[in-house]
Amino acid sequence: MIVVVGLVLASTLSCHPTATPVSGRPPVAEAPANGTWSGASWEEHHDTMTFVVLPNMARTFQRFGRRPYPEMSCVTCHGADGENVRYRMPNALPPLDPAHLPTATSPDPAVARTTRFMIEEVTPQLAELTDDPTVSCFTCHPSTAR
């Protein structure tokens, strides 16, 4: 019985309308009911994060990391204590110093590649998926200046 339920759940999730289309570009998330991320309810945030942001971001990071499967969960960004802090962000990611942000022209190729990825793909995609134009590095990463 558990196997059947698991198969039904897996097939339902794989056919979810927010799945990345063949083009590889994720769809735009539907805006929260009241039109803005900051004014959305906890339930609207949860549903958007669970069914839109997580699967799309997981595939984005999968491509970037050249991994055969997505390796992302709520804990990846929200930390092991995400539930305890009601998934408030920033929470668990490494802090960034606003006066010394990494750049896409860094002499370190890994830093340059990661920075380009975050600036060109992650930040705009998160803003689009959450319908939140205020998304920045500090939406997810704490600032050392705080």
PDB file of C-alpha atoms in Angstrom:
ATOM      1  CA  MET A   1       0.000   0.000   0.000  1.00  0.00           C
ATOM      2  CA  ILE A   2       2.789   2.445   0.883  1.00  0.00           C
ATOM      3  CA  VAL A   3       4.503   1.760  -2.433  1.00  0.00           C
ATOM      4  CA  VAL A   4       1.282   2.491  -4.332  1.00  0.00           C
ATOM      5  CA  VAL A   5       0.749   5.761  -2.453  1.00  0.00           C
ATOM      6  CA  GLY A   6       4.377   6.716  -3.109  1.00  0.00           C
ATOM      7  CA  LEU A   7       4.041   5.981  -6.815  1.00  0.00           C
ATOM      8  CA  VAL A   8       0.838   7.983  -7.076  1.00  0.00           C
ATOM      9  CA  LEU A   9       2.426  10.905  -5.223  1.00  0.00           C
ATOM     10  CA  ALA A  10       5.561  10.763  -7.380  1.00  0.00           C
ATOM     11  CA  SER A  11       3.572  10.663 -10.598  1.00  0.00           C
ATOM     12  CA  THR A  12       1.362  13.531  -9.434  1.00  0.00           C
ATOM     13  CA  LEU A  13       4.344  15.709  -8.493  1.00  0.00           C
ATOM     14  CA  SER A  14       6.170  14.934 -11.719  1.00  0.00           C
ATOM     15  CA  CYS A  15       3.162  16.201 -13.668  1.00  0.00           C
ATOM     16  CA  HIS A  16       2.779  19.329 -11.566  1.00  0.00           C
ATOM     17  CA  PRO A  17       2.134  22.329 -13.842  1.00  0.00           C
ATOM     18  CA  THR A  18       5.103  24.210 -12.368  1.00  0.00           C
ATOM     19  CA  ALA A  19       7.615  21.660 -13.643  1.00  0.00           C
ATOM     20  CA  THR A  20      10.327  23.090 -15.852  1.00  0.00           C
ATOM     21  CA  PRO A  21       9.275  22.794 -19.501  1.00  0.00           C
ATOM     22  CA  VAL A  22      11.447  21.108 -22.097  1.00  0.00           C
ATOM     23  CA  SER A  23      13.014  24.485 -22.936  1.00  0.00           C
ATOM     24  CA  GLY A  24      14.712  24.402 -19.529  1.00  0.00           C
ATOM     25  CA  ARG A  25      13.296  27.780 -18.536  1.00  0.00           C
ATOM     26  CA  PRO A  26      11.108  27.632 -15.444  1.00  0.00           C
ATOM     27  CA  PRO A  27       7.590  28.999 -15.654  1.00  0.00           C
ATOM     28  CA  VAL A  28       6.590  32.172 -13.871  1.00  0.00           C
ATOM     29  CA  ALA A  29       5.027  31.425 -10.512  1.00  0.00           C
ATOM     30  CA  GLU A  30       1.519  32.580  -9.983  1.00  0.00           C
ATOM     31  CA  ALA A  31       1.579  35.632  -7.771  1.00  0.00           C
ATOM     32  CA  PRO A  32       0.311  35.145  -4.240  1.00  0.00           C
ATOM     33  CA  ALA A  33      -3.420  35.849  -3.982  1.00  0.00           C
ATOM     34  CA  ASN A  34      -2.998  39.417  -2.802  1.00  0.00           C
ATOM     35  CA  GLY A  35      -0.384  40.203  -5.461  1.00  0.00           C
ATOM     36  CA  THR A  36       2.810  40.617  -3.435  1.00  0.00           C
ATOM     37  CA  TRP A  37       5.176  38.251  -1.694  1.00  0.00           C
ATOM     38  CA  SER A  38       5.499  40.456   1.387  1.00  0.00           C
ATOM     39  CA  GLY A  39       1.734  40.529   1.867  1.00  0.00           C
ATOM     40  CA  ALA A  40       1.126  36.837   1.199  1.00  0.00           C
ATOM     41  CA  SER A  41      -0.043  34.527   3.952  1.00  0.00           C
ATOM     42  CA  TRP A  42       2.170  31.867   5.500  1.00  0.00           C
ATOM     43  CA  GLU A  43       0.193  29.231   3.576  1.00  0.00           C
ATOM     44  CA  GLU A  44       0.706  31.073   0.268  1.00  0.00           C
ATOM     45  CA  HIS A  45       4.447  31.331   0.983  1.00  0.00           C
ATOM     46  CA  HIS A  46       4.582  27.636   1.879  1.00  0.00           C
ATOM     47  CA  ASP A  47       2.773  26.547  -1.280  1.00  0.00           C
ATOM     48  CA  THR A  48       4.845  28.792  -3.541  1.00  0.00           C
ATOM     49  CA  MET A  49       8.100  27.632  -1.949  1.00  0.00           C
ATOM     50  CA  THR A  50       7.128  23.938  -1.935  1.00  0.00           C
ATOM     51  CA  PHE A  51       5.562  23.577  -5.351  1.00  0.00           C
ATOM     52  CA  VAL A  52       7.247  26.325  -7.387  1.00  0.00           C
ATOM     53  CA  VAL A  53      10.500  27.645  -5.902  1.00  0.00           C
ATOM     54  CA  LEU A  54      12.026  24.427  -4.547  1.00  0.00           C
ATOM     55  CA  PRO A  55      11.598  22.236  -7.653  1.00  0.00           C
ATOM     56  CA  ASN A  56      12.701  24.974 -10.044  1.00  0.00           C
ATOM     57  CA  MET A  57      15.672  26.113  -7.960  1.00  0.00           C
ATOM     58  CA  ALA A  58      16.704  22.510  -7.360  1.00  0.00           C
ATOM     59  CA  ARG A  59      16.946  21.980 -11.119  1.00  0.00           C
ATOM     60  CA  THR A  60      18.802  25.279 -11.576  1.00  0.00           C
ATOM     61  CA  PHE A  61      21.397  24.291  -8.965  1.00  0.00           C
ATOM     62  CA  GLN A  62      21.506  20.754 -10.402  1.00  0.00           C
ATOM     63  CA  ARG A  63      22.530  22.156 -13.801  1.00  0.00           C
ATOM     64  CA  PHE A  64      25.055  24.534 -12.228  1.00  0.00           C
ATOM     65  CA  GLY A  65      26.621  21.774 -10.133  1.00  0.00           C
ATOM     66  CA  ARG A  66      26.512  19.348 -13.068  1.00  0.00           C
ATOM     67  CA  ARG A  67      24.783  16.767 -10.893  1.00  0.00           C
ATOM     68  CA  PRO A  68      22.691  13.894 -12.227  1.00  0.00           C
ATOM     69  CA  TYR A  69      19.848  14.626  -9.777  1.00  0.00           C
ATOM     70  CA  PRO A  70      18.607  17.671  -7.851  1.00  0.00           C
ATOM     71  CA  GLU A  71      20.127  17.844  -4.370  1.00  0.00           C
ATOM     72  CA  MET A  72      18.124  20.508  -2.610  1.00  0.00           C
ATOM     73  CA  SER A  73      15.567  20.607   0.158  1.00  0.00           C
ATOM     74  CA  CYS A  74      14.079  23.236   2.452  1.00  0.00           C
ATOM     75  CA  VAL A  75      17.087  22.719   4.758  1.00  0.00           C
ATOM     76  CA  THR A  76      19.509  23.799   2.007  1.00  0.00           C
ATOM     77  CA  CYS A  77      18.494  27.441   2.347  1.00  0.00           C
ATOM     78  CA  HIS A  78      16.435  27.614   5.525  1.00  0.00           C
ATOM     79  CA  GLY A  79      18.758  25.504   7.697  1.00  0.00           C
ATOM     80  CA  ALA A  80      18.086  22.591  10.022  1.00  0.00           C
ATOM     81  CA  ASP A  81      16.157  24.928  12.324  1.00  0.00           C
ATOM     82  CA  GLY A  82      13.998  26.365   9.530  1.00  0.00           C
ATOM     83  CA  GLU A  83      10.783  25.123  11.061  1.00  0.00           C
ATOM     84  CA  ASN A  84      11.712  26.583  14.467  1.00  0.00           C
ATOM     85  CA  VAL A  85      12.233  30.035  12.934  1.00  0.00           C
ATOM     86  CA  ARG A  86       9.117  29.671  10.749  1.00  0.00           C
ATOM     87  CA  TYR A  87      11.355  29.620   7.644  1.00  0.00           C
ATOM     88  CA  ARG A  88      12.360  33.266   8.164  1.00  0.00           C
ATOM     89  CA  MET A  89      15.183  34.401   5.904  1.00  0.00           C
ATOM     90  CA  PRO A  90      18.010  35.082   5.978  1.00  0.00           C
ATOM     91  CA  ASN A  91      18.803  32.255   8.329  1.00  0.00           C
ATOM     92  CA  ALA A  92      21.289  29.505   7.536  1.00  0.00           C
ATOM     93  CA  LEU A  93      23.382  30.570   4.552  1.00  0.00           C
ATOM     94  CA  PRO A  94      26.858  32.078   4.961  1.00  0.00           C
ATOM     95  CA  PRO A  95      26.836  35.838   5.593  1.00  0.00           C
ATOM     96  CA  LEU A  96      28.048  38.253   2.936  1.00  0.00           C
ATOM     97  CA  ASP A  97      29.903  41.492   3.529  1.00  0.00           C
ATOM     98  CA  PRO A  98      28.134  44.212   1.504  1.00  0.00           C
ATOM     99  CA  ALA A  99      31.381  46.195   1.291  1.00  0.00           C
ATOM    100  CA  HIS A 100      33.254  43.212  -0.184  1.00  0.00           C
ATOM    101  CA  LEU A 101      30.795  41.202  -2.251  1.00  0.00           C
ATOM    102  CA  PRO A 102      32.263  38.595  -4.569  1.00  0.00           C
ATOM    103  CA  THR A 103      32.337  39.692  -8.197  1.00  0.00           C
ATOM    104  CA  ALA A 104      31.840  38.016 -11.538  1.00  0.00           C
ATOM    105  CA  THR A 105      35.304  39.303 -12.491  1.00  0.00           C
ATOM    106  CA  SER A 106      37.068  37.734  -9.517  1.00  0.00           C
ATOM    107  CA  PRO A 107      40.515  36.339 -10.337  1.00  0.00           C
ATOM    108  CA  ASP A 108      39.365  33.083  -8.723  1.00  0.00           C
ATOM    109  CA  PRO A 109      37.453  31.274 -11.509  1.00  0.00           C
ATOM    110  CA  ALA A 110      35.228  29.387  -9.046  1.00  0.00           C
ATOM    111  CA  VAL A 111      34.195  32.610  -7.300  1.00  0.00           C
ATOM    112  CA  ALA A 112      33.596  34.345 -10.647  1.00  0.00           C
ATOM    113  CA  ARG A 113      31.499  31.425 -11.967  1.00  0.00           C
ATOM    114  CA  THR A 114      29.427  31.178  -8.784  1.00  0.00           C
ATOM    115  CA  THR A 115      28.892  34.931  -8.606  1.00  0.00           C
ATOM    116  CA  ARG A 116      27.743  35.077 -12.246  1.00  0.00           C
ATOM    117  CA  PHE A 117      25.364  32.182 -11.561  1.00  0.00           C
ATOM    118  CA  MET A 118      23.891  33.885  -8.494  1.00  0.00           C
ATOM    119  CA  ILE A 119      23.547  37.285 -10.211  1.00  0.00           C
ATOM    120  CA  GLU A 120      22.385  36.118 -13.648  1.00  0.00           C
ATOM    121  CA  GLU A 121      20.273  33.085 -12.751  1.00  0.00           C
ATOM    122  CA  VAL A 122      19.421  32.581  -9.087  1.00  0.00           C
ATOM    123  CA  THR A 123      18.441  36.099  -8.024  1.00  0.00           C
ATOM    124  CA  PRO A 124      16.275  36.915 -11.078  1.00  0.00           C
ATOM    125  CA  GLN A 125      14.683  33.468 -11.044  1.00  0.00           C
ATOM    126  CA  LEU A 126      13.789  33.734  -7.349  1.00  0.00           C
ATOM    127  CA  ALA A 127      12.346  37.215  -7.924  1.00  0.00           C
ATOM    128  CA  GLU A 128      10.254  35.874 -10.797  1.00  0.00           C
ATOM    129  CA  LEU A 129       9.100  32.712  -9.013  1.00  0.00           C
ATOM    130  CA  THR A 130       8.011  34.615  -5.900  1.00  0.00           C
ATOM    131  CA  ASP A 131       6.768  37.697  -7.765  1.00  0.00           C
ATOM    132  CA  ASP A 132       9.012  39.735  -5.461  1.00  0.00           C
ATOM    133  CA  PRO A 133      11.043  42.464  -7.170  1.00  0.00           C
ATOM    134  CA  THR A 134      12.974  43.171  -3.948  1.00  0.00           C
ATOM    135  CA  VAL A 135      14.947  39.889  -4.082  1.00  0.00           C
ATOM    136  CA  SER A 136      18.682  40.475  -3.615  1.00  0.00           C
ATOM    137  CA  CYS A 137      21.731  38.640  -2.277  1.00  0.00           C
ATOM    138  CA  PHE A 138      20.534  39.583   1.189  1.00  0.00           C
ATOM    139  CA  THR A 139      17.138  37.976   0.754  1.00  0.00           C
ATOM    140  CA  CYS A 140      18.830  34.648   1.429  1.00  0.00           C
ATOM    141  CA  HIS A 141      22.254  35.554   2.845  1.00  0.00           C
ATOM    142  CA  PRO A 142      22.636  37.507   6.084  1.00  0.00           C
ATOM    143  CA  SER A 143      24.703  40.667   5.927  1.00  0.00           C
ATOM    144  CA  THR A 144      27.793  41.087   8.063  1.00  0.00           C
ATOM    145  CA  ALA A 145      26.824  44.778   8.316  1.00  0.00           C
ATOM    146  CA  ARG A 146      23.687  44.001  10.315  1.00  0.00           C
TER     147      ARG A 146
END
